[in-house]
Amino acid sequence: MLIPCPHCGTRPVEEFTFLGDATPTRPATPDDPKWYSYVYERDNPRGRFDEFVHHSGGCRAWLVVSRDTKTHAVFSALTAADFKRKQKP
Amino acid sequence: MTGFRIEKGGLINRDTKLNFTFDGKAFTGHNGDTLASALIANGVHLMGRSFKYHRPRGVISAGSSEPNALVELRENGRKEANTRATMVELYDGLMAKSQNRWPSLQHDILAINSLASSIFVAGFYYKTFMWPKSFWEKIYEPLIRKAAGLGTASREADPDTYEKSYAHCDVLVIGSGPAGLMAALTAGRAGVRVILADEGSALGGSLLFENEEIAGQSGYDWAQGILAELASLPNVTLMPRSTIFGWFDGNIFGALERVNDHVAVPAPFEPRQRYWRIHANRAVLAAGAEERPLVFGGNDVPGVMLASAMRHYANRFAAAAGKSIVVFTNNSSAARTVTDMQKHGVNVSAVIDTRKGERILAVKGGKQVVAVNGTPCDAVAMSGGWSPIVNLMCHRGAKPIWNEGIAGFTPPDVGPEFTAIGSAAGHMLLSECLAGGVRAGTVKGRTEAAPQCRDEAFAIQPFWWVKESVGKAFIDYQNDATAKDLPLATREGYGHVELAKRYTTTGMATDQGKLGNVNAIAILAEASGKTIAEMGTTTFRPFYTPVSFGAFTGPFTGHHFQPVRKTPLHDWCVEQGAVFVESGLWMRSAWFPQAGEDWLAAATREVKATRSGVGLCDVSTLGKIDIQGKDAGLFLDHLYCNTFSTLSIGKARYGIMLREDGIAFDDGTTSRLAEDHFVMTTTTANAARVMSHIEFCHQVHWPELDVQYVSVTEQWAQMAIAGPKARATLQKLVDNLQLSDETMPYLAARDVTILGDVTARLFRISFSGEHAYELAVPADYGNAVARSIMQAGAEFNIAPYGVEALSIMRIEKGHVAGGELNGTTTAGDLGLGKMMSTKKDYIGRAMSMRAGLADPARQCVVGIKPVDRSMKIRSGGHLLKQGDAPSLQADQGYICSVAWSPMLDMWLGLALLSNGRARIGEIVKVFDGLRGHHYLAEICDPVHFDPKNERLHA
Amino acid sequence: MKYSLFSLLRNSLSGHKNWSPAWRSPEPKKEYDIIIVGGGGHGLATAYYLAKIHGLKNIAVLEKNHIGSGNVGRNTTIIRSNYQLPGNNPFYELSMKLWEGLEQDFNFNAMVSQRGVLNLYHTDAQRDAFARRGNAMHLDGVDAELLEAHAVRDMYPFFDHDNPRFPIKGGLLQRRGGTVRHDAVAWGYARGADLRGVDILQGCELTGIDTENGKVVGVQTSRGAIRCKKLALCAAGHSSEVAAMAGLKLPIESHVLQAFVSEGLKPYIDGVVTFGAGHFYVSQSDKGGLVFGGDIDGYNSYAQRGNLPMVEHVIEAGVAMVPSLSRVRALRSWGGVMDMTMDGSPIIDKTSVHGLYLNAGWCYGGFKATPASGWCYAYLIAKDEPHTVAKAYRMDRFRTGHMLDEKGQGATPNLH
């Protein structure tokens, strides 16, 4: 599998560390009822999936990679910050 | 003994004479031979025994699909089991043995299994061997295991080496037959980077043995011309002896290059094999097609082989399989064998063509074919049609498509990155193969004209099983799966192609069904009244052909299995006689033995020297992260459960980080060197994880914070100087600073210079509980500084101490480390709950408030010591209430760290105990069933030594 | 027809023409009392025990492909009960005890072979962790032995005991651990369930879950709508997908785990061995292939296949442990979809939807759990209360903070 790192270009999968579902947002306050969901529940689709990926063997950027979990086709890779900006309406 | 060497022709070098042995018997062959061709030329047909019935078997194919002629090649550490004789290039001195037979290939006792074959049908073992119960493991299974298996693997280390390489290309062409050559030539002339790989020892594919005519020359001559041009093109890489074994995500291909398998021993500094990862922008499958056996009784008698294999041996290796042959076919291609063998002077005694209603009904012969349907002969050429080699294109999940016209499965459309041409695509005409090559090799309109060639029409009328023939008709030769097993599987409910495979073991042998699977699918389809297309195939998976472990390992073996991390003080540790211990990838100094000392004596002396004078310890493996920026303090407040933004400049503070689920993650001291500058230390084990975590927290959660960070673990050598004489020792090194409780109080942290001009950071922190410092200097100065400290401390009898002494002292002091900070404990469990701020948001705060994490019954850290003070205790013992019988329900906790305390003259430890802090003074029972040791122990405060911390401030 | 040497002999006289199917291929009924989703080991075991132990009859198992087409047919066949947490060990020990009598119980030879499972250790810290684990096993009455280096050397003299990076210092041995012929487990349970009236519906894919007023009333399938009173999900790596049909989001990610088999060899490695300084575990099948595996690839996947970096990683560790493996050849690799939970332990529980049950989250340890999983899930479905050894497998443990985290990795599924 190859990941198109926005900083480093296309790099092989072993340079990256995966952390899963990138869609939940960390609740702002300790008493928010969404905490359980944020920490434990995961979108786990068979198909297109936005996930946190760390370029741990490269530029050390946290990326959000959009990838198909059935075919492993990689659609895009953004820095986490860019992804957040795009997520906001 | 009827095969023979044809007098003229072939691609062997008759000027050479290579000696080799098979089962100890001496033979000769020529350069260019394979082991199989040389054996055939020497009249040897019997080359192996089958898996279940131990039936005598001869070679079936001339390539990598061979299921029968498997040998143990070479000896001792170089011995390879299950090597296909068809793929072994002959070399002088080659030694091979047959396998899976006892006492000999000619006389195999277990051939007796054939007699019971009416019972040994598919799946018989699932129905029996169940009574009496104990017999399975004691009697049946050991017998089955001994009888099963194929070759014997070596138990000696492999003396050869392996390499791993990467390659990148625009076009990867897999297979060097007419289609592949044309594709490589077209792309090569267009100027893009081309790799042409083929599993064969020579490039040319079928043109090495088929009589073809291309561009007015023989197919072989045409191929040699193209290969010469390809070899001259700088943008083309030719890879013979290289099997592309798998297709992976990103259009990455795995390949095995057999660099030196064709010689007895690799030349010095050369690898035996090379593993490749090939990144191809585009790949072309030109792997050809595999001929199928026909299914009839006796289709496994030595001498029965694929029609194409028979002419391959004759045309390329000048090895004739027999003097008189019978040809059995359901298609037009076997006519080539008739023509070619007759040309070589072999008598074709019969051509039996199913299209004319003809069948082989009986094969006579045990270890060698004697007659077919009553006609004497010594070999049989069979052709059941052709299966395009679609494997690689199906490795990523796509299924092949049944093509009625050629009676074979053709590759799926997997997109433009990987396309098939030639007979791999089901194109059975040579002109189609060449045209496909041109098409696939064309790059941005740069193309070539396909040469003229002679075409031979292909016609087939599928025929799957001569049911009326006498004897066993084999589908999977190696596993002894017969045609009858498949309808049986269907009757019993295992008719799905995947279930039938697992129930009958069809397709599970070392050839992975290359020869037999399509026959099996057709027979299964008939048995369940389905079409072949409806039945479909089993899953094609890597590896196309088996790959040695050594190739995947490459050089990462033995000492090089994992990289070694040495601290900047490693040389100094060596000078001091350190014994090292693996700690993750690090080598850490464990103890520094003097003459006659074991580890415990050394560690005891080191502790005493430190606690009475001064000790020096290498702590460079601790993670060190430099954090700077206007918001650095605020950022640390998010990371740690306690507060750092309030930390004064020039001060260090112990911190605990939680995971977001509220469990303790890591601990260490972090110091503020300036308003916007902190330096964090982490545990050795978690250094990399903490760094990633920091990056995540900043980049994902709080990108608005003005903060930067970088790991400086390897940039600084760090050493602990501990003991009552630590200050006096250090003072001799430090420039322009009088060390005192005023200038350097407990938890002070400051930049200093030492030894005149060396930049250093000095921290007054202590893991040992002593008056202690940690001194960090640029890594390259580490050894010199350590030596200077040793000199400075000489008058105080300074001792270097290692992680054993470090561990003893931290356990004496009740400081937590990996045994307690184990990923399941909370800050509260560790006795550090008060550090958890209630005034700020930090990672893990919300989840740490869950009932289960705040439960007073949770196991928390306590001290433990044996009631019998002379007794040794060990980690891993579980704690029970006195009087409770041992059970998991009664389990109260366990001992996580122990040490011999030189100061208290006894063994003591730290334990995790349910509601432990309320149980100080309780006597518990320690259950250590593993070591048969049960004893009483006293629960105590974790701080065993110097409970008032007087030494810290002394 | 009972399977025995006698029946085998008798059938051989008639050319094996008279064997009846091991299970029927029935048409779906309009309604069942209980529908189990997933014809793998766990689902079929659940059906078997519901019928056999609880005497329930009107049961169907839905399988979208063929039975045993998921993880029960693509694992490394290891069984063991060497867990340390009180919430885990009794469950896995129940499983071990069921394995020990399974073949006689369901009249099918699954080749349960207690060849021993040996976990190697290379550091003092690993030894201490194994001592803790082994003693927990002893507390539960489970066999465990802590071996020193020489004892491991005696068992496997050709291993690299003095590996220059990570010498083998000893091991934790459970002699009752071993291997089982994995496909046969699915087949034996299927046959046993079918004999007791369970309808096994192959080629029947769940496409929807019908609820009324927060209660399950039926399912939509590729073979039509079927009503039911209770619906039991048992879909392993596809649990998140099927649970989503009832509006549930699970603490689960699906990951790919690769496994491998070598070419067949004469007896070479007698028991199951796990390397402690890399990701590698190995055993040898009755057919002679070395069956081995390592770590998950690390990314979410439903693809049942992995990539080369993990292949290299696993085999490098294998050769570090046994240098003579260098010339052995890897024959085939495959991948299974693992339902990885946030603490590495499974879920057997009711859900917020009445009549909907969940059995999921087996990470890569599901095979060994098959009998106990079926046993306890059947108990839960039949009695609407958890079996005593599966009480800790409730889904709300994450909400309440009672995680069962054997490895201490927290809510990072790919690290379990």
mmCIF file of C-alpha atoms in Angstrom, chain B residues 697-851:
data_model
loop_
_atom_site.group_PDB
_atom_site.id
_atom_site.type_symbol
_atom_site.label_atom_id
_atom_site.label_comp_id
_atom_site.label_asym_id
_atom_site.label_seq_id
_atom_site.Cartn_x
_atom_site.Cartn_y
_atom_site.Cartn_z
ATOM 1 C CA CYS B 697 -2.246 16.219 20.616
ATOM 2 C CA HIS B 698 -0.793 19.287 19.001
ATOM 3 C CA GLN B 699 -1.606 18.615 15.363
ATOM 4 C CA VAL B 700 -5.080 17.210 15.939
ATOM 5 C CA HIS B 701 -6.421 18.633 19.203
ATOM 6 C CA TRP B 702 -4.678 21.926 19.792
ATOM 7 C CA PRO B 703 -3.115 23.079 16.528
ATOM 8 C CA GLU B 704 -3.714 26.688 17.578
ATOM 9 C CA LEU B 705 -1.069 26.449 20.299
ATOM 10 C CA ASP B 706 2.269 28.058 19.535
ATOM 11 C CA VAL B 707 4.537 25.187 20.411
ATOM 12 C CA GLN B 708 7.285 23.130 18.796
ATOM 13 C CA TYR B 709 8.886 19.944 19.983
ATOM 14 C CA VAL B 710 11.591 17.609 18.924
ATOM 15 C CA SER B 711 13.014 14.395 20.282
ATOM 16 C CA VAL B 712 16.538 14.966 21.586
ATOM 17 C CA THR B 713 16.982 11.557 23.174
ATOM 18 C CA GLU B 714 20.023 10.781 21.082
ATOM 19 C CA GLN B 715 21.468 14.287 21.224
ATOM 20 C CA TRP B 716 22.157 14.259 24.950
ATOM 21 C CA ALA B 717 24.126 11.862 27.086
ATOM 22 C CA GLN B 718 22.537 11.793 30.488
ATOM 23 C CA MET B 719 23.907 10.445 33.719
ATOM 24 C CA ALA B 720 22.707 10.229 37.268
ATOM 25 C CA ILE B 721 25.189 11.163 39.976
ATOM 26 C CA ALA B 722 23.718 9.989 43.248
ATOM 27 C CA GLY B 723 24.755 9.670 46.863
ATOM 28 C CA PRO B 724 25.889 11.778 49.795
ATOM 29 C CA LYS B 725 29.064 12.713 47.894
ATOM 30 C CA ALA B 726 27.304 13.553 44.643
ATOM 31 C CA ARG B 727 27.543 17.279 45.187
ATOM 32 C CA ALA B 728 31.191 17.206 46.145
ATOM 33 C CA THR B 729 31.958 15.112 43.102
ATOM 34 C CA LEU B 730 30.057 17.282 40.685
ATOM 35 C CA GLN B 731 31.425 20.486 42.116
ATOM 36 C CA LYS B 732 34.809 19.583 40.682
ATOM 37 C CA LEU B 733 33.394 19.652 37.169
ATOM 38 C CA VAL B 734 30.964 22.541 37.242
ATOM 39 C CA ASP B 735 32.277 25.933 36.150
ATOM 40 C CA ASN B 736 31.512 29.153 37.981
ATOM 41 C CA LEU B 737 28.796 27.824 40.217
ATOM 42 C CA GLN B 738 28.988 26.926 43.842
ATOM 43 C CA LEU B 739 26.605 24.012 44.248
ATOM 44 C CA SER B 740 24.454 24.428 47.335
ATOM 45 C CA ASP B 741 20.860 24.039 48.433
ATOM 46 C CA GLU B 742 20.470 27.710 47.509
ATOM 47 C CA THR B 743 21.988 27.640 44.051
ATOM 48 C CA MET B 744 20.865 24.137 43.235
ATOM 49 C CA PRO B 745 18.007 23.144 45.542
ATOM 50 C CA TYR B 746 16.011 19.945 45.188
ATOM 51 C CA LEU B 747 14.184 20.005 41.828
ATOM 52 C CA ALA B 748 16.367 22.748 40.415
ATOM 53 C CA ALA B 749 17.155 22.618 36.715
ATOM 54 C CA ARG B 750 19.598 24.889 34.979
ATOM 55 C CA ASP B 751 22.058 25.288 32.157
ATOM 56 C CA VAL B 752 25.651 25.159 33.303
ATOM 57 C CA THR B 753 29.027 24.700 31.743
ATOM 58 C CA ILE B 754 31.417 22.068 32.944
ATOM 59 C CA LEU B 755 35.074 21.287 32.466
ATOM 60 C CA GLY B 756 35.703 24.795 31.203
ATOM 61 C CA ASP B 757 33.571 24.912 28.112
ATOM 62 C CA VAL B 758 31.151 22.031 27.849
ATOM 63 C CA THR B 759 27.482 22.994 27.658
ATOM 64 C CA ALA B 760 25.476 20.976 30.119
ATOM 65 C CA ARG B 761 22.132 20.803 31.818
ATOM 66 C CA LEU B 762 22.014 20.017 35.478
ATOM 67 C CA PHE B 763 18.924 18.756 37.273
ATOM 68 C CA ARG B 764 18.661 18.023 40.957
ATOM 69 C CA ILE B 765 16.337 15.079 40.755
ATOM 70 C CA SER B 766 16.519 11.634 42.250
ATOM 71 C CA PHE B 767 15.218 8.198 41.372
ATOM 72 C CA SER B 768 17.432 6.520 43.953
ATOM 73 C CA GLY B 769 16.206 8.570 46.881
ATOM 74 C CA GLU B 770 19.681 9.967 47.422
ATOM 75 C CA HIS B 771 20.898 13.512 47.158
ATOM 76 C CA ALA B 772 21.310 13.228 43.439
ATOM 77 C CA TYR B 773 21.688 15.035 40.151
ATOM 78 C CA GLU B 774 21.192 14.241 36.555
ATOM 79 C CA LEU B 775 23.696 15.802 34.214
ATOM 80 C CA ALA B 776 23.037 16.033 30.502
ATOM 81 C CA VAL B 777 25.819 16.848 28.056
ATOM 82 C CA PRO B 778 25.939 16.804 24.263
ATOM 83 C CA ALA B 779 26.146 13.171 23.229
ATOM 84 C CA ASP B 780 29.676 13.331 21.864
ATOM 85 C CA TYR B 781 31.015 14.564 25.208
ATOM 86 C CA GLY B 782 29.328 11.782 27.168
ATOM 87 C CA ASN B 783 32.202 9.350 27.515
ATOM 88 C CA ALA B 784 34.730 12.042 28.373
ATOM 89 C CA VAL B 785 32.466 13.605 30.968
ATOM 90 C CA ALA B 786 31.720 10.239 32.543
ATOM 91 C CA ARG B 787 35.445 9.562 32.821
ATOM 92 C CA SER B 788 35.941 12.967 34.443
ATOM 93 C CA ILE B 789 33.198 12.247 36.951
ATOM 94 C CA MET B 790 34.863 8.959 37.792
ATOM 95 C CA GLN B 791 38.103 10.832 38.442
ATOM 96 C CA ALA B 792 36.362 13.471 40.488
ATOM 97 C CA GLY B 793 34.602 10.845 42.551
ATOM 98 C CA ALA B 794 37.625 8.632 43.034
ATOM 99 C CA GLU B 795 38.315 9.977 46.471
ATOM 100 C CA PHE B 796 34.766 9.040 47.481
ATOM 101 C CA ASN B 797 35.113 5.543 45.995
ATOM 102 C CA ILE B 798 32.662 6.361 43.242
ATOM 103 C CA ALA B 799 31.070 3.297 41.623
ATOM 104 C CA PRO B 800 29.376 3.014 38.278
ATOM 105 C CA TYR B 801 25.966 1.409 38.734
ATOM 106 C CA GLY B 802 23.671 -0.278 36.276
ATOM 107 C CA VAL B 803 19.973 -0.837 35.882
ATOM 108 C CA GLU B 804 19.940 -3.634 38.473
ATOM 109 C CA ALA B 805 21.198 -1.321 41.195
ATOM 110 C CA LEU B 806 18.937 1.417 39.839
ATOM 111 C CA SER B 807 16.014 -0.962 40.146
ATOM 112 C CA ILE B 808 16.948 -2.023 43.687
ATOM 113 C CA MET B 809 17.115 1.581 44.819
ATOM 114 C CA ARG B 810 13.838 2.576 43.216
ATOM 115 C CA ILE B 811 12.076 -0.402 44.797
ATOM 116 C CA GLU B 812 13.594 0.468 48.180
ATOM 117 C CA LYS B 813 12.111 3.907 47.661
ATOM 118 C CA GLY B 814 8.773 2.686 46.318
ATOM 119 C CA HIS B 815 9.089 4.516 43.006
ATOM 120 C CA VAL B 816 6.966 3.013 40.256
ATOM 121 C CA ALA B 817 8.401 1.734 36.991
ATOM 122 C CA GLY B 818 7.346 -0.603 34.179
ATOM 123 C CA GLY B 819 6.097 -3.330 36.503
ATOM 124 C CA GLU B 820 3.534 -0.980 37.983
ATOM 125 C CA LEU B 821 3.061 1.484 35.131
ATOM 126 C CA ASN B 822 1.766 -1.412 33.043
ATOM 127 C CA GLY B 823 -1.021 0.095 31.003
ATOM 128 C CA THR B 824 -3.813 -0.992 33.329
ATOM 129 C CA THR B 825 -3.120 1.154 36.390
ATOM 130 C CA THR B 826 -4.489 4.609 37.098
ATOM 131 C CA ALA B 827 -2.611 7.461 38.703
ATOM 132 C CA GLY B 828 -4.625 6.619 41.812
ATOM 133 C CA ASP B 829 -3.523 2.993 41.693
ATOM 134 C CA LEU B 830 0.068 4.187 41.617
ATOM 135 C CA GLY B 831 -0.511 6.328 44.694
ATOM 136 C CA LEU B 832 -0.332 9.494 42.645
ATOM 137 C CA GLY B 833 -4.017 10.338 42.474
ATOM 138 C CA LYS B 834 -3.494 13.663 44.182
ATOM 139 C CA MET B 835 -1.535 14.859 41.191
ATOM 140 C CA MET B 836 -4.671 14.821 39.042
ATOM 141 C CA SER B 837 -5.702 18.416 38.620
ATOM 142 C CA THR B 838 -9.336 19.404 38.893
ATOM 143 C CA LYS B 839 -8.733 22.825 37.430
ATOM 144 C CA LYS B 840 -7.878 22.122 33.806
ATOM 145 C CA ASP B 841 -8.651 19.920 30.850
ATOM 146 C CA TYR B 842 -6.054 17.257 30.223
ATOM 147 C CA ILE B 843 -5.807 14.050 28.284
ATOM 148 C CA GLY B 844 -7.618 11.333 30.186
ATOM 149 C CA ARG B 845 -9.421 13.470 32.706
ATOM 150 C CA ALA B 846 -12.975 12.707 31.661
ATOM 151 C CA MET B 847 -12.554 8.963 31.389
ATOM 152 C CA SER B 848 -10.579 8.737 34.640
ATOM 153 C CA MET B 849 -13.785 9.671 36.455
ATOM 154 C CA ARG B 850 -15.584 6.465 35.479
ATOM 155 C CA ALA B 851 -16.749 4.371 38.393
#
